[in-house]
Amino acid sequence: MSVTSDLAATRPSTDTDLHVSWSDYYQAVENLAVAIHQSGWQFNQIVCLAKGGLRIGDVLCRIYGQPLAILSTSSYGGEGNRTRGSITFSRDLSMTTTNLGTHVLLVDDLVDSGQSLQRSIRWLQHRYGFYIDDIKTAVLWYKACSVIKPDYYVDYLETNPWIHQPFEKYEEMTIDDLAESKER
């Protein structure tokens, strides 16, 4: 069940807007984990795209007991963080292992245009290709407008809605806003 402060649960989804509660979000992550497991594919490294894939990568590395590496990327900005621009990559992966694994599960929250996922695969192959034997991709939401089909996904979204994730409220919130709301 969603908690009462979970506003996404009170907003109906439409063809243009998909509102996701925290409960729905974590259920989707668990469904993704099970789908990967049921495929029988064995991986020894998770790489998540930050920011969208961070929570998913964290949960999957805990469930599977595999190391997590983080590739920071940015492609959205503007008002409400809804304007897609060119993708920017961090200089390197953040990881706690000496080397990247050979069978990489590349994780993000969604695939929209597909450009970020495609370019992330190329980035990994260019910088770490000598370690990598196989890369597979996993997302919660796969939009029909994407130029790439992820290997694993939970929901196929034919109408390409804007996905309102439960943590989006923090995109527009300042620390002063938060402090004020806690004083009430």
PDB file of C-alpha atoms in Angstrom:
ATOM      1  CA  MET A   1       0.000   0.000   0.000  1.00  0.00           C
ATOM      2  CA  SER A   2       1.106   3.551  -0.681  1.00  0.00           C
ATOM      3  CA  VAL A   3       1.456   5.931   2.226  1.00  0.00           C
ATOM      4  CA  THR A   4      -0.841   8.952   2.367  1.00  0.00           C
ATOM      5  CA  SER A   5       1.964  11.343   1.409  1.00  0.00           C
ATOM      6  CA  ASP A   6       2.396   9.420  -1.838  1.00  0.00           C
ATOM      7  CA  LEU A   7       0.708  11.948  -4.126  1.00  0.00           C
ATOM      8  CA  ALA A   8       1.256   9.936  -7.298  1.00  0.00           C
ATOM      9  CA  ALA A   9      -1.244   7.368  -6.051  1.00  0.00           C
ATOM     10  CA  THR A  10      -3.980  10.016  -6.004  1.00  0.00           C
ATOM     11  CA  ARG A  11      -3.393  11.236  -9.554  1.00  0.00           C
ATOM     12  CA  PRO A  12      -4.886   9.176 -12.356  1.00  0.00           C
ATOM     13  CA  SER A  13      -2.647   8.161 -15.223  1.00  0.00           C
ATOM     14  CA  THR A  14      -3.604   9.031 -18.800  1.00  0.00           C
ATOM     15  CA  ASP A  15      -2.222   8.373 -22.281  1.00  0.00           C
ATOM     16  CA  THR A  16       0.058  11.399 -21.836  1.00  0.00           C
ATOM     17  CA  ASP A  17       0.978  11.087 -18.143  1.00  0.00           C
ATOM     18  CA  LEU A  18       1.884   8.031 -16.078  1.00  0.00           C
ATOM     19  CA  HIS A  19       1.884   8.720 -12.320  1.00  0.00           C
ATOM     20  CA  VAL A  20       3.930   6.228 -10.321  1.00  0.00           C
ATOM     21  CA  SER A  21       3.705   5.830  -6.535  1.00  0.00           C
ATOM     22  CA  TRP A  22       6.622   4.658  -4.391  1.00  0.00           C
ATOM     23  CA  SER A  23       4.842   1.334  -3.961  1.00  0.00           C
ATOM     24  CA  ASP A  24       4.373   0.937  -7.723  1.00  0.00           C
ATOM     25  CA  TYR A  25       7.973   1.978  -8.318  1.00  0.00           C
ATOM     26  CA  TYR A  26       9.487  -0.649  -6.038  1.00  0.00           C
ATOM     27  CA  GLN A  27       7.063  -3.298  -7.323  1.00  0.00           C
ATOM     28  CA  ALA A  28       8.325  -2.555 -10.840  1.00  0.00           C
ATOM     29  CA  VAL A  29      11.957  -2.894  -9.671  1.00  0.00           C
ATOM     30  CA  GLU A  30      11.140  -6.272  -8.110  1.00  0.00           C
ATOM     31  CA  ASN A  31       9.341  -7.386 -11.288  1.00  0.00           C
ATOM     32  CA  LEU A  32      12.408  -6.401 -13.305  1.00  0.00           C
ATOM     33  CA  ALA A  33      14.659  -8.415 -10.976  1.00  0.00           C
ATOM     34  CA  VAL A  34      12.465 -11.496 -11.393  1.00  0.00           C
ATOM     35  CA  ALA A  35      12.325 -11.113 -15.200  1.00  0.00           C
ATOM     36  CA  ILE A  36      16.127 -10.999 -15.387  1.00  0.00           C
ATOM     37  CA  HIS A  37      16.397 -14.041 -13.099  1.00  0.00           C
ATOM     38  CA  GLN A  38      13.850 -16.027 -15.108  1.00  0.00           C
ATOM     39  CA  SER A  39      15.776 -15.356 -18.332  1.00  0.00           C
ATOM     40  CA  GLY A  40      18.667 -17.424 -16.980  1.00  0.00           C
ATOM     41  CA  TRP A  41      21.269 -14.847 -18.041  1.00  0.00           C
ATOM     42  CA  GLN A  42      24.171 -14.606 -15.613  1.00  0.00           C
ATOM     43  CA  PHE A  43      25.894 -11.265 -15.109  1.00  0.00           C
ATOM     44  CA  ASN A  44      28.758 -10.264 -12.845  1.00  0.00           C
ATOM     45  CA  GLN A  45      28.469  -6.476 -12.945  1.00  0.00           C
ATOM     46  CA  ILE A  46      25.684  -3.918 -12.745  1.00  0.00           C
ATOM     47  CA  VAL A  47      26.228  -0.474 -14.236  1.00  0.00           C
ATOM     48  CA  CYS A  48      23.502   2.026 -13.504  1.00  0.00           C
ATOM     49  CA  LEU A  49      22.972   5.344 -15.237  1.00  0.00           C
ATOM     50  CA  ALA A  50      22.694   8.174 -12.755  1.00  0.00           C
ATOM     51  CA  LYS A  51      20.433   9.674 -11.884  1.00  0.00           C
ATOM     52  CA  GLY A  52      17.486   7.633 -13.138  1.00  0.00           C
ATOM     53  CA  GLY A  53      19.003   4.188 -12.713  1.00  0.00           C
ATOM     54  CA  LEU A  54      20.547   4.729  -9.267  1.00  0.00           C
ATOM     55  CA  ARG A  55      17.703   3.365  -7.149  1.00  0.00           C
ATOM     56  CA  ILE A  56      17.168   0.439  -9.484  1.00  0.00           C
ATOM     57  CA  GLY A  57      20.870  -0.413  -9.603  1.00  0.00           C
ATOM     58  CA  ASP A  58      21.083  -0.218  -5.814  1.00  0.00           C
ATOM     59  CA  VAL A  59      18.185  -2.637  -5.304  1.00  0.00           C
ATOM     60  CA  LEU A  60      19.426  -5.059  -7.980  1.00  0.00           C
ATOM     61  CA  CYS A  61      22.979  -5.162  -6.590  1.00  0.00           C
ATOM     62  CA  ARG A  62      21.555  -5.975  -3.147  1.00  0.00           C
ATOM     63  CA  ILE A  63      19.260  -8.724  -4.480  1.00  0.00           C
ATOM     64  CA  TYR A  64      21.836 -10.300  -6.790  1.00  0.00           C
ATOM     65  CA  GLY A  65      24.941  -9.672  -4.679  1.00  0.00           C
ATOM     66  CA  GLN A  66      26.801  -8.254  -7.675  1.00  0.00           C
ATOM     67  CA  PRO A  67      29.004  -5.143  -7.720  1.00  0.00           C
ATOM     68  CA  LEU A  68      27.497  -1.823  -8.749  1.00  0.00           C
ATOM     69  CA  ALA A  69      29.249   0.761 -10.890  1.00  0.00           C
ATOM     70  CA  ILE A  70      27.760   4.174 -11.579  1.00  0.00           C
ATOM     71  CA  LEU A  71      27.951   6.098 -14.841  1.00  0.00           C
ATOM     72  CA  SER A  72      26.740   9.641 -14.284  1.00  0.00           C
ATOM     73  CA  THR A  73      24.867  11.035 -17.257  1.00  0.00           C
ATOM     74  CA  SER A  74      22.721  14.054 -17.924  1.00  0.00           C
ATOM     75  CA  SER A  75      20.422  14.762 -20.832  1.00  0.00           C
ATOM     76  CA  TYR A  76      17.370  16.513 -19.383  1.00  0.00           C
ATOM     77  CA  GLY A  77      17.082  20.053 -18.067  1.00  0.00           C
ATOM     78  CA  GLY A  78      14.913  23.138 -18.320  1.00  0.00           C
ATOM     79  CA  GLU A  79      11.601  23.753 -16.600  1.00  0.00           C
ATOM     80  CA  GLY A  80      10.434  20.673 -14.742  1.00  0.00           C
ATOM     81  CA  ASN A  81      13.498  18.841 -16.084  1.00  0.00           C
ATOM     82  CA  ARG A  82      11.514  18.027 -19.255  1.00  0.00           C
ATOM     83  CA  THR A  83      13.762  19.379 -21.999  1.00  0.00           C
ATOM     84  CA  ARG A  84      15.927  16.742 -23.637  1.00  0.00           C
ATOM     85  CA  GLY A  85      19.344  18.034 -24.647  1.00  0.00           C
ATOM     86  CA  SER A  86      22.621  16.456 -25.619  1.00  0.00           C
ATOM     87  CA  ILE A  87      23.865  13.748 -23.313  1.00  0.00           C
ATOM     88  CA  THR A  88      26.834  14.418 -21.057  1.00  0.00           C
ATOM     89  CA  PHE A  89      28.879  11.612 -19.497  1.00  0.00           C
ATOM     90  CA  SER A  90      31.098  11.580 -16.439  1.00  0.00           C
ATOM     91  CA  ARG A  91      34.793  11.099 -17.079  1.00  0.00           C
ATOM     92  CA  ASP A  92      34.783   7.581 -15.667  1.00  0.00           C
ATOM     93  CA  LEU A  93      32.770   4.979 -13.822  1.00  0.00           C
ATOM     94  CA  SER A  94      32.519   5.086 -10.057  1.00  0.00           C
ATOM     95  CA  MET A  95      33.100   1.563  -8.772  1.00  0.00           C
ATOM     96  CA  THR A  96      34.604  -0.285  -5.844  1.00  0.00           C
ATOM     97  CA  THR A  97      36.102  -3.171  -7.806  1.00  0.00           C
ATOM     98  CA  THR A  98      39.489  -3.134  -9.519  1.00  0.00           C
ATOM     99  CA  ASN A  99      38.046  -4.112 -12.894  1.00  0.00           C
ATOM    100  CA  LEU A 100      34.665  -4.027 -14.542  1.00  0.00           C
ATOM    101  CA  GLY A 101      32.889  -7.370 -14.836  1.00  0.00           C
ATOM    102  CA  THR A 102      32.705  -9.260 -18.118  1.00  0.00           C
ATOM    103  CA  HIS A 103      28.903  -9.625 -18.266  1.00  0.00           C
ATOM    104  CA  VAL A 104      27.372  -6.218 -17.659  1.00  0.00           C
ATOM    105  CA  LEU A 105      23.761  -5.425 -16.849  1.00  0.00           C
ATOM    106  CA  LEU A 106      23.250  -1.769 -17.832  1.00  0.00           C
ATOM    107  CA  VAL A 107      20.336  -0.306 -15.858  1.00  0.00           C
ATOM    108  CA  ASP A 108      18.253   2.851 -16.213  1.00  0.00           C
ATOM    109  CA  ASP A 109      14.754   3.839 -15.184  1.00  0.00           C
ATOM    110  CA  LEU A 110      13.345   4.205 -18.685  1.00  0.00           C
ATOM    111  CA  VAL A 111      14.165   4.279 -22.343  1.00  0.00           C
ATOM    112  CA  ASP A 112      12.578   7.280 -24.036  1.00  0.00           C
ATOM    113  CA  SER A 113      14.287   8.208 -27.304  1.00  0.00           C
ATOM    114  CA  GLY A 114      16.837   5.467 -26.715  1.00  0.00           C
ATOM    115  CA  GLN A 115      19.751   7.805 -27.394  1.00  0.00           C
ATOM    116  CA  SER A 116      21.063   7.738 -23.809  1.00  0.00           C
ATOM    117  CA  LEU A 117      21.020   3.948 -23.645  1.00  0.00           C
ATOM    118  CA  GLN A 118      22.644   3.554 -27.076  1.00  0.00           C
ATOM    119  CA  ARG A 119      25.356   6.098 -26.332  1.00  0.00           C
ATOM    120  CA  SER A 120      25.977   4.566 -22.891  1.00  0.00           C
ATOM    121  CA  ILE A 121      26.579   1.172 -24.486  1.00  0.00           C
ATOM    122  CA  ARG A 122      29.036   2.752 -26.937  1.00  0.00           C
ATOM    123  CA  TRP A 123      30.722   4.644 -24.062  1.00  0.00           C
ATOM    124  CA  LEU A 124      31.185   1.400 -22.107  1.00  0.00           C
ATOM    125  CA  GLN A 125      32.476  -0.475 -25.150  1.00  0.00           C
ATOM    126  CA  HIS A 126      34.919   2.322 -25.987  1.00  0.00           C
ATOM    127  CA  ARG A 127      36.311   2.723 -22.454  1.00  0.00           C
ATOM    128  CA  TYR A 128      35.958  -0.805 -21.051  1.00  0.00           C
ATOM    129  CA  GLY A 129      35.496  -3.025 -24.098  1.00  0.00           C
ATOM    130  CA  PHE A 130      38.627  -5.025 -23.282  1.00  0.00           C
ATOM    131  CA  TYR A 131      36.870  -6.276 -20.106  1.00  0.00           C
ATOM    132  CA  ILE A 132      33.354  -6.737 -21.475  1.00  0.00           C
ATOM    133  CA  ASP A 133      32.131  -9.901 -23.183  1.00  0.00           C
ATOM    134  CA  ASP A 134      28.421  -9.036 -23.053  1.00  0.00           C
ATOM    135  CA  ILE A 135      26.159  -6.090 -22.208  1.00  0.00           C
ATOM    136  CA  LYS A 136      22.428  -6.387 -21.663  1.00  0.00           C
ATOM    137  CA  THR A 137      20.067  -3.559 -20.819  1.00  0.00           C
ATOM    138  CA  ALA A 138      17.273  -3.330 -18.250  1.00  0.00           C
ATOM    139  CA  VAL A 139      14.710  -0.588 -17.607  1.00  0.00           C
ATOM    140  CA  LEU A 140      11.375  -0.252 -15.874  1.00  0.00           C
ATOM    141  CA  TRP A 141       9.636   1.556 -18.742  1.00  0.00           C
ATOM    142  CA  TYR A 142      10.174   1.067 -22.467  1.00  0.00           C
ATOM    143  CA  LYS A 143       8.527   3.741 -24.611  1.00  0.00           C
ATOM    144  CA  ALA A 144       7.399   2.934 -28.146  1.00  0.00           C
ATOM    145  CA  CYS A 145       9.288   5.960 -29.518  1.00  0.00           C
ATOM    146  CA  SER A 146      12.651   4.467 -28.516  1.00  0.00           C
ATOM    147  CA  VAL A 147      15.141   3.553 -31.222  1.00  0.00           C
ATOM    148  CA  ILE A 148      16.452   0.700 -29.068  1.00  0.00           C
ATOM    149  CA  LYS A 149      14.595  -2.168 -27.413  1.00  0.00           C
ATOM    150  CA  PRO A 150      15.998  -3.002 -23.980  1.00  0.00           C
ATOM    151  CA  ASP A 151      16.758  -6.641 -23.224  1.00  0.00           C
ATOM    152  CA  TYR A 152      14.629  -6.473 -20.073  1.00  0.00           C
ATOM    153  CA  TYR A 153      11.757  -4.147 -19.227  1.00  0.00           C
ATOM    154  CA  VAL A 154       8.651  -4.171 -17.066  1.00  0.00           C
ATOM    155  CA  ASP A 155       6.167  -2.022 -18.983  1.00  0.00           C
ATOM    156  CA  TYR A 156       5.928  -1.225 -22.696  1.00  0.00           C
ATOM    157  CA  LEU A 157       4.328   2.206 -23.109  1.00  0.00           C
ATOM    158  CA  GLU A 158       2.729   2.501 -26.524  1.00  0.00           C
ATOM    159  CA  THR A 159       1.536   6.100 -26.031  1.00  0.00           C
ATOM    160  CA  ASN A 160       4.913   7.442 -24.793  1.00  0.00           C
ATOM    161  CA  PRO A 161       3.560   9.198 -21.683  1.00  0.00           C
ATOM    162  CA  TRP A 162       5.593  11.475 -19.450  1.00  0.00           C
ATOM    163  CA  ILE A 163       6.433   9.361 -16.412  1.00  0.00           C
ATOM    164  CA  HIS A 164       5.941  11.124 -13.086  1.00  0.00           C
ATOM    165  CA  GLN A 165       8.197   9.228 -10.701  1.00  0.00           C
ATOM    166  CA  PRO A 166       7.690   9.568  -6.947  1.00  0.00           C
ATOM    167  CA  PHE A 167      10.969  11.404  -6.367  1.00  0.00           C
ATOM    168  CA  GLU A 168      10.281  14.106  -8.992  1.00  0.00           C
ATOM    169  CA  LYS A 169       8.944  16.451  -6.332  1.00  0.00           C
ATOM    170  CA  TYR A 170      12.556  17.018  -5.264  1.00  0.00           C
ATOM    171  CA  GLU A 171      13.473  18.405  -8.712  1.00  0.00           C
ATOM    172  CA  GLU A 172      11.714  21.697  -7.974  1.00  0.00           C
ATOM    173  CA  MET A 173      12.077  21.716  -4.178  1.00  0.00           C
ATOM    174  CA  THR A 174      14.704  23.710  -2.318  1.00  0.00           C
ATOM    175  CA  ILE A 175      15.979  22.943   1.157  1.00  0.00           C
ATOM    176  CA  ASP A 176      14.104  26.028   2.377  1.00  0.00           C
ATOM    177  CA  ASP A 177      10.854  24.630   0.931  1.00  0.00           C
ATOM    178  CA  LEU A 178      11.453  21.330   2.694  1.00  0.00           C
ATOM    179  CA  ALA A 179      12.331  22.957   6.016  1.00  0.00           C
ATOM    180  CA  GLU A 180       9.213  25.128   5.828  1.00  0.00           C
ATOM    181  CA  SER A 181       6.980  22.124   5.118  1.00  0.00           C
ATOM    182  CA  LYS A 182       8.399  20.318   8.162  1.00  0.00           C
ATOM    183  CA  GLU A 183       7.678  23.290  10.445  1.00  0.00           C
ATOM    184  CA  ARG A 184       3.943  23.158   9.709  1.00  0.00           C
TER     185      ARG A 184
END
